CSV table of C-alpha atoms and ligand atoms in Angstrom, one decimal:
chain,number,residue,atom,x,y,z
A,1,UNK,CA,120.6,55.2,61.3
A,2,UNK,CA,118.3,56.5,64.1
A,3,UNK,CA,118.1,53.9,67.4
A,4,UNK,CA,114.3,53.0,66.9
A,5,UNK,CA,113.3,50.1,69.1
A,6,UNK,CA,109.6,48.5,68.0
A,7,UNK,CA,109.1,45.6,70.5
A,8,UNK,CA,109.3,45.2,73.9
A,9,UNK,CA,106.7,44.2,76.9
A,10,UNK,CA,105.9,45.9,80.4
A,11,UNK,CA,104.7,44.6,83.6
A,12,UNK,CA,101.2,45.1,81.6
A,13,UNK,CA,101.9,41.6,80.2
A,14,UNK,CA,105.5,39.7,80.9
A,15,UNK,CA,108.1,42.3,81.3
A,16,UNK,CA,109.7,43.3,84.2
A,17,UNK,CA,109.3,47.0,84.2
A,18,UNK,CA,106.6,49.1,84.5
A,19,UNK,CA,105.5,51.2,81.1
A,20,UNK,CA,107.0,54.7,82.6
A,21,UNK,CA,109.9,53.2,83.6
A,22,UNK,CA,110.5,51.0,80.4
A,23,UNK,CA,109.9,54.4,78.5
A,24,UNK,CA,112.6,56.0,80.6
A,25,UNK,CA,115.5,53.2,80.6
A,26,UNK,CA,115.1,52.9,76.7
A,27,UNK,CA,115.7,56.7,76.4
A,28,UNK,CA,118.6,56.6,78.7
A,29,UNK,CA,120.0,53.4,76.2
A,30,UNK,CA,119.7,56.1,73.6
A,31,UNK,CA,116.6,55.1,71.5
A,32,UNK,CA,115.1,58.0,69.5
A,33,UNK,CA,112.1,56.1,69.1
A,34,UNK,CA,110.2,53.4,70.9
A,35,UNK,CA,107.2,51.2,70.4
A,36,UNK,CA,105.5,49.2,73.5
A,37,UNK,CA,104.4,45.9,72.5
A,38,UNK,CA,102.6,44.4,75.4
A,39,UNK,CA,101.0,41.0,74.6
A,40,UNK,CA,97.4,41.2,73.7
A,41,UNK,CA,96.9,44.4,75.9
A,42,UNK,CA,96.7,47.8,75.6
A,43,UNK,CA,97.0,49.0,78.9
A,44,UNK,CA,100.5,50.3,79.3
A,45,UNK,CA,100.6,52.4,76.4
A,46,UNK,CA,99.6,56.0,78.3
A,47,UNK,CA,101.7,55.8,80.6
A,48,UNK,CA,104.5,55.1,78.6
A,49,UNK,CA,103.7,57.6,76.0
A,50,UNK,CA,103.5,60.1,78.8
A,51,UNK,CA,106.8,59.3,80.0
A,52,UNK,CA,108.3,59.2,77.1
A,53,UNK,CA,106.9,62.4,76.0
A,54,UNK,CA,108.6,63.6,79.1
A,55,UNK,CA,112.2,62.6,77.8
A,56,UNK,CA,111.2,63.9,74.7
A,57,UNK,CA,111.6,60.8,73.2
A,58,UNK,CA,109.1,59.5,70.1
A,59,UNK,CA,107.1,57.2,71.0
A,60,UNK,CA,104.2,54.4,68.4
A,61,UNK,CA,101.8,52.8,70.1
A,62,UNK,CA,101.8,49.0,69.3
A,63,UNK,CA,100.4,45.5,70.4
A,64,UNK,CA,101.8,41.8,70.0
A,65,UNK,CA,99.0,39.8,69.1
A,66,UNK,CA,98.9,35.4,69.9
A,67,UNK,CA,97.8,34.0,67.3
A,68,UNK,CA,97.7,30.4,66.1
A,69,UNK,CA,98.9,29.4,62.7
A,70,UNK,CA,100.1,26.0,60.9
A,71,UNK,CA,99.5,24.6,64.6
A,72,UNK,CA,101.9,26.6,66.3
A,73,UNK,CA,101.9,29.8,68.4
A,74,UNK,CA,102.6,33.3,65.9
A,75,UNK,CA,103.0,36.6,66.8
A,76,UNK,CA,102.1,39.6,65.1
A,77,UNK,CA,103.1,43.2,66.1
A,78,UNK,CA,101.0,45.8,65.2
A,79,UNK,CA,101.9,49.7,64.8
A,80,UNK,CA,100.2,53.1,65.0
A,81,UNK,CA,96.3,52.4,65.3
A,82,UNK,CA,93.6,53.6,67.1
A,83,UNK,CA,93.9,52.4,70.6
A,84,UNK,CA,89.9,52.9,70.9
A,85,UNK,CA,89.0,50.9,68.2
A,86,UNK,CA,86.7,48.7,69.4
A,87,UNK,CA,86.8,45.3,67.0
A,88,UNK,CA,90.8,45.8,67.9
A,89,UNK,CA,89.8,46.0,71.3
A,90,UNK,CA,87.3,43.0,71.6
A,91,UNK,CA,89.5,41.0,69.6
A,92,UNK,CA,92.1,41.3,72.5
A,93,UNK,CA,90.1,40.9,75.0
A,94,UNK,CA,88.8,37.6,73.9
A,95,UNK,CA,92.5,36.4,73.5
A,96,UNK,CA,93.4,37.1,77.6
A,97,UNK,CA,89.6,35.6,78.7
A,98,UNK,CA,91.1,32.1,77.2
A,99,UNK,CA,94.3,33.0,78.6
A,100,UNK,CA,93.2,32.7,81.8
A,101,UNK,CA,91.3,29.2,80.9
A,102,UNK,CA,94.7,27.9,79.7
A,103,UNK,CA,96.7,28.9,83.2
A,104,UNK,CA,94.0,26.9,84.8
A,105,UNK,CA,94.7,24.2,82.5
A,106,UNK,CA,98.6,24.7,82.5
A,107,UNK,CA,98.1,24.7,86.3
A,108,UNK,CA,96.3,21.6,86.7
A,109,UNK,CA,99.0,19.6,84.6
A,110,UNK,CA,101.6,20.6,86.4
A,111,UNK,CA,99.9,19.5,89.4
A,112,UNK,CA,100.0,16.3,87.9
A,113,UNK,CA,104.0,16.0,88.2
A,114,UNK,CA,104.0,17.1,91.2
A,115,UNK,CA,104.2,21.2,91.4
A,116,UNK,CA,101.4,22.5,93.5
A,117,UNK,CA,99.4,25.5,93.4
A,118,UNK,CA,101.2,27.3,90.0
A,119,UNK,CA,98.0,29.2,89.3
A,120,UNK,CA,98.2,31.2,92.4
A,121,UNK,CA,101.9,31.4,92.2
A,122,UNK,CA,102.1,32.6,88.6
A,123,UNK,CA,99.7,35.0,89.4
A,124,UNK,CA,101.7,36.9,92.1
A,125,UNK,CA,103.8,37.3,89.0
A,126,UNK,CA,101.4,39.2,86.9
A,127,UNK,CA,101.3,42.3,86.6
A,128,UNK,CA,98.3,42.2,84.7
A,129,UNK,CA,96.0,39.4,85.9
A,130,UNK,CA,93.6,39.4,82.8
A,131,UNK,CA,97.3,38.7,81.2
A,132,UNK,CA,99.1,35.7,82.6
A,133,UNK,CA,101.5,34.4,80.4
A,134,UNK,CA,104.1,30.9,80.5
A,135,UNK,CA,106.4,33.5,81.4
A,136,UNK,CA,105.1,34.1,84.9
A,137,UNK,CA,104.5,30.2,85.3
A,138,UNK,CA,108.4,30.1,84.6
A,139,UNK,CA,109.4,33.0,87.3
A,140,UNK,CA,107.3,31.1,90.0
A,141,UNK,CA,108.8,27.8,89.2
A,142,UNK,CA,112.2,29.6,89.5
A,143,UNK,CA,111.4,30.9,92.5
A,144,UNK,CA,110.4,27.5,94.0
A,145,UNK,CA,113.7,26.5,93.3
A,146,UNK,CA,112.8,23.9,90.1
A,147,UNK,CA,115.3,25.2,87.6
A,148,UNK,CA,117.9,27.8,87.8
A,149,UNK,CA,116.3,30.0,85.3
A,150,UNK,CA,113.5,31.0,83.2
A,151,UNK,CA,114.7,29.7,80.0
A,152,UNK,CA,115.6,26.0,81.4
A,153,UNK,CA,111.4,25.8,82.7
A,154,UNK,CA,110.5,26.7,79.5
A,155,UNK,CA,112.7,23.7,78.4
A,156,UNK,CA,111.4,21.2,80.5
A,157,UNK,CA,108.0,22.4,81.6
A,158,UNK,CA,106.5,24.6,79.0
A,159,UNK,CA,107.1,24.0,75.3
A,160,UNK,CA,104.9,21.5,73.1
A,161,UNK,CA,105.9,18.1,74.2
A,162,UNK,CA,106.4,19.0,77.5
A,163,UNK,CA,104.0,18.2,80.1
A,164,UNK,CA,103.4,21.7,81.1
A,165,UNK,CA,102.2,22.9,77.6
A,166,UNK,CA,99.1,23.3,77.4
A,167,UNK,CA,97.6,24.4,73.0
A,168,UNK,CA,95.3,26.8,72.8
A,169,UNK,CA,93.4,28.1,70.0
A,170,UNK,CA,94.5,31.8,70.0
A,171,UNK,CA,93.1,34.0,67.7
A,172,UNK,CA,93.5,33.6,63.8
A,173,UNK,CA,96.4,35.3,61.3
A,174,UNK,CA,93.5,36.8,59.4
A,175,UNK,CA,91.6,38.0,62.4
A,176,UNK,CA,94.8,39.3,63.8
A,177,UNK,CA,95.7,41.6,61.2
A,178,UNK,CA,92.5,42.5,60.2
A,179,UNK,CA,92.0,43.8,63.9
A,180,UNK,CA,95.3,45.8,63.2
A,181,UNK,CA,94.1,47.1,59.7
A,182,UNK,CA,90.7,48.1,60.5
A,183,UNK,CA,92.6,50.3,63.3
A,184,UNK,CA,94.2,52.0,60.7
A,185,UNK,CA,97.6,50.7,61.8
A,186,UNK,CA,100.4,48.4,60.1
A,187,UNK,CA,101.1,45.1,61.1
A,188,UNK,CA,104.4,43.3,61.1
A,189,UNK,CA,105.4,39.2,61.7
A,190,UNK,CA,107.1,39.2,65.3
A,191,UNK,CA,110.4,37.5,64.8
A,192,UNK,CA,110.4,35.0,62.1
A,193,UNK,CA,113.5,33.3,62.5
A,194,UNK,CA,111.7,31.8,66.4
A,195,UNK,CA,108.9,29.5,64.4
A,196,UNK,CA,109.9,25.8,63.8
A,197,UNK,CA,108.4,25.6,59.9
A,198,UNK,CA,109.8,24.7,57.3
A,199,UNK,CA,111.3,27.1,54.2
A,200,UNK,CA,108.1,26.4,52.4
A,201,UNK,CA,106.2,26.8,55.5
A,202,UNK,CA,107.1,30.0,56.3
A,203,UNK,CA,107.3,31.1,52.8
A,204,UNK,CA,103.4,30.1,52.7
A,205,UNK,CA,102.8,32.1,56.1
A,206,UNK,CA,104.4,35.2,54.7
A,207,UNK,CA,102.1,34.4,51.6
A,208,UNK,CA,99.1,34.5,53.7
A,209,UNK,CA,100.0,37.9,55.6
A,210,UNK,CA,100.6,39.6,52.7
A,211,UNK,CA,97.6,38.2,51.0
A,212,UNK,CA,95.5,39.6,54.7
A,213,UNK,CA,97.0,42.9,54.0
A,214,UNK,CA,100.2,42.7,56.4
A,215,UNK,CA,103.2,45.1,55.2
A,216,UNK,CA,106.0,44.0,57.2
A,217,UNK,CA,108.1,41.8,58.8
A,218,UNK,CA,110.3,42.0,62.1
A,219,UNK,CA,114.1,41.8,60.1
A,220,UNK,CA,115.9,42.6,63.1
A,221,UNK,CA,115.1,41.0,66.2
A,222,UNK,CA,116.6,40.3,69.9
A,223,UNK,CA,116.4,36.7,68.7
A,224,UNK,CA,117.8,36.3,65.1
A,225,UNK,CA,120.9,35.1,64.0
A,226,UNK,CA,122.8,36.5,60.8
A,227,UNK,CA,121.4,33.5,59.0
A,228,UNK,CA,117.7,34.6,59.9
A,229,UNK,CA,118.1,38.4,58.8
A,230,UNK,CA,119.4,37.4,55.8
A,231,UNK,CA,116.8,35.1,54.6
A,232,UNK,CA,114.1,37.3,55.6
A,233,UNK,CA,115.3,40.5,54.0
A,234,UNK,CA,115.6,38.5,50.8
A,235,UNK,CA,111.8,37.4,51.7
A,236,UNK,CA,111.1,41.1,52.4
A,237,UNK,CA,112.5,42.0,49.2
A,238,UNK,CA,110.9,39.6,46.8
A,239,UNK,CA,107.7,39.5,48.4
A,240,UNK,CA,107.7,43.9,49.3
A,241,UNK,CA,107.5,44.0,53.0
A,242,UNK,CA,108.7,46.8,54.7
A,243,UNK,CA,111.2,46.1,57.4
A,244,UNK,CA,110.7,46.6,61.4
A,245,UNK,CA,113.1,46.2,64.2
A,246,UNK,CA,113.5,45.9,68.1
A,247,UNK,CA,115.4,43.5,71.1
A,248,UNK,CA,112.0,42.1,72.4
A,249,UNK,CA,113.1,43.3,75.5
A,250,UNK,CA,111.1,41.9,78.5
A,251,UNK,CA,113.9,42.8,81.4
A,252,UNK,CA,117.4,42.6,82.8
A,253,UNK,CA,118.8,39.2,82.5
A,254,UNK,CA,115.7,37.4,80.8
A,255,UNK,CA,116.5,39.1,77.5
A,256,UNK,CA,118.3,38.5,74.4
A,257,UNK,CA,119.6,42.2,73.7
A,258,UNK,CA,118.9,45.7,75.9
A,259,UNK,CA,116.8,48.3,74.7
A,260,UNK,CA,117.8,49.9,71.7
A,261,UNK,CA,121.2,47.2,71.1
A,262,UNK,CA,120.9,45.6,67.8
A,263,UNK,CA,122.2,46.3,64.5
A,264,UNK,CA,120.6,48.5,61.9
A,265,UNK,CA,118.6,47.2,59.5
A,266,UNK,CA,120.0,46.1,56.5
A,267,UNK,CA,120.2,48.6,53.2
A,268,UNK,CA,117.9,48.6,50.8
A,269,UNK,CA,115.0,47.6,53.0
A,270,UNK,CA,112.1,50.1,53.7
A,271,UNK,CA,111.8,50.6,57.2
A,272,UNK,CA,108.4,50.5,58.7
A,273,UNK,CA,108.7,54.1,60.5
A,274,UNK,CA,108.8,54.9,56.8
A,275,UNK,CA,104.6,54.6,57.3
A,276,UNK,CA,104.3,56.1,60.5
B,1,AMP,P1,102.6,32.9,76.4
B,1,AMP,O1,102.2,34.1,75.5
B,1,AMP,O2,101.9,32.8,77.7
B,1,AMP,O3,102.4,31.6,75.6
B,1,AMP,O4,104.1,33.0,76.7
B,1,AMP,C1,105.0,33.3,75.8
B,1,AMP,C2,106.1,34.2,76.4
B,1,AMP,O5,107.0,33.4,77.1
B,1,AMP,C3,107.0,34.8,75.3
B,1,AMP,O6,106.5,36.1,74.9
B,1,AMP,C4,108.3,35.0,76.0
B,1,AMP,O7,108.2,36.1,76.9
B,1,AMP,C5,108.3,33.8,76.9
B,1,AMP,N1,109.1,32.6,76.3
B,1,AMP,C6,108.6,31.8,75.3
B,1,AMP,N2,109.5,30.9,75.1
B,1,AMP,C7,110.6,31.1,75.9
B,1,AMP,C8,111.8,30.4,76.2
B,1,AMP,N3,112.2,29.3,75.5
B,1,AMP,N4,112.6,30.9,77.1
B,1,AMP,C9,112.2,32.0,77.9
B,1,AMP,N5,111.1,32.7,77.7
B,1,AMP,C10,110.3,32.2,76.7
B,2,MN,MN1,106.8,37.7,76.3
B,3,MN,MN1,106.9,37.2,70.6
B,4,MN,MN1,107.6,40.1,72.3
């Protein structure tokens, strides 16, 4: 099966390379194909389709899109539309306005226990100011010597129940895809197996993607286990979703997987590329 990577982020939201050189370090892991998945933005996608173009590498523009759903935070990817689009456009740009209100926010509690001035600090993280993200909180607080690593702040500081979290009212699931749809591009659930529902939970959430018009879901991803892919191909199967795939790479050493290292999808699933 071909290497074909469909999710990973750039320094235009929370990874840690910029979009060229993403596009070059997956081709030099071997990846045939790769999509660019920046959260809620769409800015690094022409300069990574340039340099991938320049590897001759293939290269699908995509998004990850915050949503809210059942109460918690949901991603969904979306594949192949028209980045001019401008409902698809708006829709995003909506989405980082209140992400900025929420850093405030996020800021101001942490002030409360005692870590001053994380708005600024998280900032000199961004890449992309119009896109700061927990994850830049978390490489600030590092850097200030809180915790040892990003995934212990995000333990104590920054998920719900911690005094760091801050909810906020993303956009919808219907929204969401509808943004990705009316693009003329696919739409796929960003790893499953990561939301804390319940079996019947998550079996109503597929029900309500497919019922918006979503085709697939993420199968493979950075952050399954075996038990996670094969529940969701069986979902995939009963309820026809095509299957996508890709590490969620964000950068050396704050990733599950490398570009282009997981296994191949399992048989008998369509894969998404399939639609391209
Ligand atoms: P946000 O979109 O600002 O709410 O931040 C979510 C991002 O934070 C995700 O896309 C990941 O990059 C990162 N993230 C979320 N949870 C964790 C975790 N437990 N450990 C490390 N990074 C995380
Ligand atoms: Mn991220
Ligand atoms: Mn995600
Ligand atoms: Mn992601």
């Amino acid at each position: 099966m071909p290497i074909i990577d469909l999710h990973c982020h750039s320094t235009a939201s929370d990874g840690l390379f910029a979009p060229a050189d993403l596009a070059r370090l997956a081709a030099a892991n071997g990846v045939e194909r790769l999509a660019l998945t920046d959260h809620d933005c769409l800015d690094g996608l022409v300069a990574a389709r340039t340099a991938a173009n320049e590897v001759a590498m293939g290269f699908i523009d995509g998004v990850e899109i915050s949503i809210e759903w059942g109460g918690l935070q949901v991603h969904i990817l979306g594949y192949n539309f028209d980045t001019d689009d401008a409902a698809l456009n708006a829709g995003l740009a909506s989405i980082r306005s209140g992400r900025v209100v929420r850093a405030q926010r996020m800021a101001a509690e942490l002030e409360k226990i005692g870590f001053a001035g994380c708005f600024e600090g998280a900032m000199r993280f961004a890449g992309n100011p119009s896109l700061i993200s927990r994850a830049h909180f978390a490489r600030y607080l590092v850097e200030q010597g809180v915790c040892k690593d990003v995934r212990s702040v995000f333990d104590a500081y920054l998920v719900p129940g911690r005094p760091g979290y801050v909810a906020h009212c993303w956009a919808t699931l219907e929204e969401s895809v509808g943004w990705v749809l009316g693009a003329g591009g696919i739409a796929s659930i960003a790893h499953p197996g990561r939301y804390k529902f319940s079996r019947p939970q998550m079996r109503t959430l597929l029900d309500d993607f497919k019922q918006f018009g979503g085709q697939a879901i993420e199968i493979i991803s950075g952050s399954h286990s075996s038990e996670h892919v094969a529940f969701f191909t069986r979902q995939a199967r009963e309820k026809g979703f095509m299957a996508s795939c890709g590490s969620d790479f964000h950068g050396l050493g704050e990733s599950y997987v490398a570009l282009g290292r997981f296994e191949p999808l399992p048989k008998g699933l369509t894969p998404i590329w399939e639609a391209f």
